[in-house]
Tab-separated table of C-alpha atoms in Angstrom:
chain	number	residue	atom	x	y	z
A	6	MET	CA	9.456	10.517	-42.915
A	7	ILE	CA	9.725	8.663	-39.413
A	8	LYS	CA	8.510	10.335	-36.248
A	9	ARG	CA	8.943	9.663	-32.595
A	10	ILE	CA	7.096	11.433	-29.605
A	11	THR	CA	8.028	10.615	-26.064
A	12	MET	CA	6.353	11.432	-22.815
A	13	LEU	CA	8.788	12.603	-20.138
A	14	ALA	CA	8.003	12.721	-16.302
A	15	ARG	CA	10.481	14.710	-14.136
A	16	ARG	CA	11.938	13.540	-11.153
A	17	ASP	CA	10.137	14.261	-8.162
A	18	ASP	CA	12.985	16.150	-6.426
A	19	LEU	CA	13.375	18.392	-9.274
A	20	SER	CA	11.438	21.744	-9.801
A	21	VAL	CA	9.844	22.571	-13.170
A	22	ALA	CA	12.451	25.070	-13.835
A	23	ASP	CA	15.365	22.788	-12.976
A	24	PHE	CA	13.881	19.898	-15.102
A	25	ALA	CA	13.545	22.323	-18.141
A	26	ASP	CA	16.933	23.739	-17.952
A	27	TYR	CA	18.538	20.197	-17.834
A	28	TRP	CA	16.472	18.947	-20.723
A	29	TYR	CA	17.160	22.104	-22.905
A	30	GLY	CA	20.923	22.138	-21.922
A	31	GLN	CA	22.882	18.979	-21.329
A	32	HIS	CA	20.401	16.424	-22.483
A	33	ALA	CA	19.596	18.272	-25.634
A	34	ASP	CA	23.494	18.637	-26.422
A	35	ILE	CA	23.488	14.683	-26.297
A	36	VAL	CA	20.430	14.252	-28.626
A	37	ARG	CA	21.968	16.880	-30.971
A	38	GLY	CA	24.976	14.551	-31.602
A	39	MET	CA	22.739	11.758	-33.024
A	40	PRO	CA	23.691	11.463	-36.827
A	41	GLY	CA	20.625	11.127	-39.140
A	42	LEU	CA	18.330	13.366	-36.894
A	43	HIS	CA	16.402	15.232	-39.351
A	44	ARG	CA	14.535	17.646	-36.820
A	45	TYR	CA	14.198	17.932	-33.172
A	46	LEU	CA	12.048	20.041	-30.897
A	47	GLN	CA	10.958	20.059	-27.215
A	48	ASN	CA	7.478	20.687	-25.990
A	49	HIS	CA	7.559	22.001	-22.533
A	50	ILE	CA	4.282	21.773	-20.672
A	51	LEU	CA	3.271	25.224	-19.257
A	52	ARG	CA	-0.158	24.546	-18.192
A	53	VAL	CA	-2.827	21.880	-17.984
A	54	LEU	CA	-5.844	23.281	-19.925
A	55	THR	CA	-8.146	20.309	-19.286
A	56	ALA	CA	-7.252	16.912	-17.770
A	57	GLY	CA	-10.371	14.944	-18.499
A	58	ASN	CA	-12.966	14.167	-15.740
A	59	GLY	CA	-11.144	16.764	-13.331
A	60	ALA	CA	-8.350	14.409	-12.556
A	61	GLU	CA	-4.615	14.237	-13.730
A	62	ALA	CA	-5.010	12.336	-16.946
A	63	PHE	CA	-1.174	11.764	-17.648
A	64	ARG	CA	1.963	12.284	-15.785
A	65	VAL	CA	3.859	14.490	-18.297
A	66	ASP	CA	6.318	17.386	-18.002
A	67	GLY	CA	7.705	17.455	-21.419
A	68	MET	CA	7.273	15.720	-24.767
A	69	PRO	CA	10.084	15.757	-27.397
A	70	GLU	CA	9.321	15.194	-31.058
A	71	LEU	CA	12.161	13.609	-33.434
A	72	TRP	CA	11.971	13.180	-37.146
A	73	PHE	CA	13.997	11.031	-39.408
A	74	LEU	CA	14.258	10.938	-43.085
A	75	ASP	CA	13.782	7.199	-43.236
A	76	GLU	CA	14.140	3.911	-41.162
A	77	ASP	CA	17.723	3.602	-42.243
A	78	ALA	CA	18.481	7.041	-40.865
A	79	LYS	CA	16.782	6.345	-37.630
A	80	ASN	CA	18.585	3.064	-37.120
A	81	VAL	CA	21.950	4.912	-37.613
A	82	ALA	CA	21.042	7.586	-35.076
A	83	PHE	CA	20.018	4.962	-32.474
A	84	ALA	CA	22.990	2.888	-32.917
A	85	SER	CA	25.245	5.873	-32.377
A	86	PRO	CA	27.243	6.701	-29.150
A	87	ALA	CA	24.965	9.535	-28.576
A	88	ALA	CA	21.877	7.431	-28.373
A	89	LYS	CA	23.730	4.987	-26.292
A	90	ALA	CA	24.351	7.739	-23.517
A	91	LEU	CA	20.660	8.812	-23.487
A	92	PRO	CA	19.351	6.289	-20.909
A	93	GLU	CA	22.158	7.138	-18.233
A	94	ASP	CA	21.633	10.842	-18.747
A	95	GLU	CA	18.052	10.494	-18.273
A	96	LYS	CA	18.437	9.522	-14.693
A	97	ASN	CA	19.632	13.005	-13.983
A	98	PHE	CA	16.307	14.585	-14.606
A	99	LEU	CA	13.691	11.866	-15.309
A	100	LYS	CA	11.294	9.715	-13.371
A	101	GLY	CA	9.746	8.225	-16.302
A	102	ILE	CA	9.658	7.857	-20.033
A	103	THR	CA	7.383	6.567	-22.473
A	104	ILE	CA	8.316	6.410	-26.173
A	105	PHE	CA	5.795	6.428	-29.338
A	106	GLY	CA	6.342	5.738	-32.946
A	107	VAL	CA	3.804	7.989	-34.610
A	108	GLU	CA	2.122	8.583	-38.056
A	109	GLU	CA	1.830	12.133	-38.737
A	110	SER	CA	-1.054	13.746	-40.775
A	111	VAL	CA	-1.733	17.366	-41.542
A	112	VAL	CA	-5.384	18.050	-41.004
A	113	LEU	CA	-5.455	21.660	-41.130
A	114	ALA	CA	-2.424	23.428	-42.862
A	115	GLY	CA	-1.650	26.776	-41.099
A	116	GLN	CA	0.434	28.725	-38.567
A	117	GLY	CA	0.158	30.044	-35.061
A	118	ASP	CA	2.284	31.332	-32.517
A	119	VAL	CA	0.851	29.162	-29.587
A	120	LYS	CA	0.754	25.553	-29.540
A	121	VAL	CA	-1.720	23.069	-27.513
A	122	LEU	CA	-1.118	19.360	-27.348
A	123	VAL	CA	-4.465	17.274	-26.849
A	124	LEU	CA	-3.724	13.482	-25.835
A	125	ARG	CA	-6.467	11.063	-26.101
A	126	ARG	CA	-6.390	7.605	-24.379
A	127	SER	CA	-8.890	4.820	-25.263
A	128	ASP	CA	-8.561	1.122	-25.468
A	129	ASP	CA	-7.433	0.907	-29.141
A	130	VAL	CA	-3.742	1.092	-30.128
A	131	PRO	CA	-3.185	1.582	-32.906
A	132	VAL	CA	-6.460	3.254	-33.826
A	133	PRO	CA	-7.507	2.645	-37.321
A	134	ALA	CA	-6.390	5.446	-39.490
A	135	GLU	CA	-9.809	6.425	-40.677
A	136	ASP	CA	-11.197	6.463	-37.171
A	137	ALA	CA	-8.279	8.740	-35.971
A	138	LEU	CA	-8.765	10.943	-38.646
A	139	GLY	CA	-12.555	11.301	-38.114
A	140	TRP	CA	-12.159	11.939	-34.484
A	141	CYS	CA	-9.513	14.494	-35.054
A	142	ARG	CA	-11.861	16.267	-37.653
A	143	ASP	CA	-14.760	16.253	-34.919
A	144	LEU	CA	-12.320	17.726	-32.329
A	145	LEU	CA	-11.256	20.417	-34.931
A	146	GLN	CA	-14.782	21.432	-35.370
A	147	ALA	CA	-15.043	22.003	-31.509
A	148	VAL	CA	-12.213	24.421	-31.561
A	149	PRO	CA	-12.877	26.699	-34.650
A	150	ALA	CA	-10.292	29.145	-33.420
A	151	ALA	CA	-7.423	26.729	-34.239
A	152	ARG	CA	-5.337	28.109	-37.096
A	153	ALA	CA	-3.568	24.551	-37.807
A	154	CYS	CA	-4.062	20.968	-36.691
A	155	ILE	CA	-1.767	18.066	-36.950
A	156	LEU	CA	-2.617	14.340	-36.053
A	157	ASN	CA	-0.181	12.044	-34.729
A	158	ARG	CA	-1.559	8.485	-34.527
A	159	VAL	CA	0.442	6.321	-32.094
A	160	LEU	CA	1.529	3.063	-33.854
A	161	THR	CA	3.954	1.523	-31.143
A	162	SER	CA	4.663	2.362	-27.504
A	163	GLU	CA	7.769	1.255	-25.594
A	164	HIS	CA	9.672	2.103	-22.464
A	165	ARG	CA	13.114	1.663	-20.778
A	166	PRO	CA	13.307	-1.426	-18.682
A	167	GLY	CA	13.161	-0.854	-15.061
A	168	VAL	CA	11.919	2.648	-15.532
A	169	TRP	CA	8.503	4.033	-14.734
A	170	HIS	CA	6.381	4.654	-17.811
A	171	GLU	CA	2.653	5.649	-18.636
A	172	GLN	CA	0.682	2.486	-17.965
A	173	ASP	CA	-2.234	3.718	-20.035
A	174	PRO	CA	-0.649	5.715	-22.828
A	175	PRO	CA	-2.339	7.968	-25.234
A	176	ASP	CA	-3.364	6.494	-28.586
A	177	LEU	CA	-3.622	9.938	-30.338
A	178	ILE	CA	-1.704	13.084	-29.907
A	179	VAL	CA	-3.119	16.270	-31.731
A	180	GLU	CA	-1.478	19.524	-32.138
A	181	PHE	CA	-3.191	22.630	-32.512
A	182	ARG	CA	-1.867	26.185	-33.270
A	183	PHE	CA	-3.658	29.372	-32.036
A	184	GLU	CA	-2.956	33.169	-32.504
A	185	SER	CA	-2.362	33.586	-28.632
A	186	ALA	CA	-2.246	31.887	-25.385
A	187	GLU	CA	-5.390	33.768	-24.413
A	188	VAL	CA	-7.221	32.342	-27.649
A	189	ALA	CA	-6.152	28.795	-26.809
A	190	ALA	CA	-7.332	28.823	-23.227
A	191	GLU	CA	-10.672	30.263	-24.398
A	192	ALA	CA	-11.069	27.827	-27.096
A	193	ILE	CA	-10.530	24.839	-24.880
A	194	GLY	CA	-12.775	26.522	-22.249
A	195	ARG	CA	-15.685	27.228	-24.638
A	196	GLU	CA	-18.978	25.363	-24.705
A	197	SER	CA	-18.389	23.359	-27.989
A	198	PHE	CA	-15.070	21.865	-26.727
A	199	GLN	CA	-16.649	20.870	-23.397
A	200	THR	CA	-19.688	19.450	-25.179
A	201	PHE	CA	-17.319	17.499	-27.375
A	202	LEU	CA	-15.472	16.057	-24.341
A	203	GLY	CA	-19.029	15.236	-22.744
A	204	ALA	CA	-19.992	13.215	-25.794
A	205	GLN	CA	-16.848	10.902	-25.515
A	206	PRO	CA	-17.641	7.279	-24.546
A	207	ASP	CA	-16.778	6.005	-20.894
A	208	GLY	CA	-13.348	4.959	-20.519
A	209	MET	CA	-11.747	7.577	-22.982
A	210	THR	CA	-9.680	10.413	-21.497
A	211	VAL	CA	-8.822	13.649	-23.174
A	212	ALA	CA	-6.334	16.332	-21.913
A	213	ALA	CA	-5.016	19.366	-23.185
A	214	TYR	CA	-1.878	21.031	-22.431
A	215	LEU	CA	-0.566	24.593	-23.319
A	216	ILE	CA	3.140	24.159	-24.538
A	217	GLU	CA	6.262	26.270	-24.926
A	218	VAL	CA	8.157	24.983	-28.103
A	219	ARG	CA	11.855	24.988	-28.164
A	220	THR	CA	13.425	24.082	-31.372
A	221	ILE	CA	16.831	22.225	-31.112
A	222	ILE	CA	17.197	21.205	-34.675
């Protein structure tokens, strides 16, 4: 399975609601027309749970996830008229876009109604697989209320020519699932998670976001 995750930054003149409506409406309709697309969901940022060092860690308002069965299916999808229409349509609601090829690994299988994405930035892309898995397992121990955990190890990073993009993108994107938004916020705020953050080396940033998931395909 081939997977892509993208960081979207909305246009400054759009409200969060207008951004979300356009992304879920007209833009999703274009993406839906890509042949070979196996699965497509949108992660809408509801709230920043922690931004790392008390500052905005990333400029992100949404993160779509796309899956393809194999490289051939991905190539067919991005050679299609629908894919070629995406860059022009993005101008209607996006200020910036940063695109990642990722390797997905299930660290803890399970289910939960509420999703949290944790983004980590360090100086090493791609992170060696064993190092990424070890860090993710340590993170999971710091949030014992999590019912599921998926590690997305960033393999590649790209952007649209002439369009703003994240200058220091994440190298790991970790998905957690929780029973409720209240449990998720409490888990990120608890001492064990804050201690984990405090133990990270200088230059590493960790940010957590409460997500509304909208499944398109």
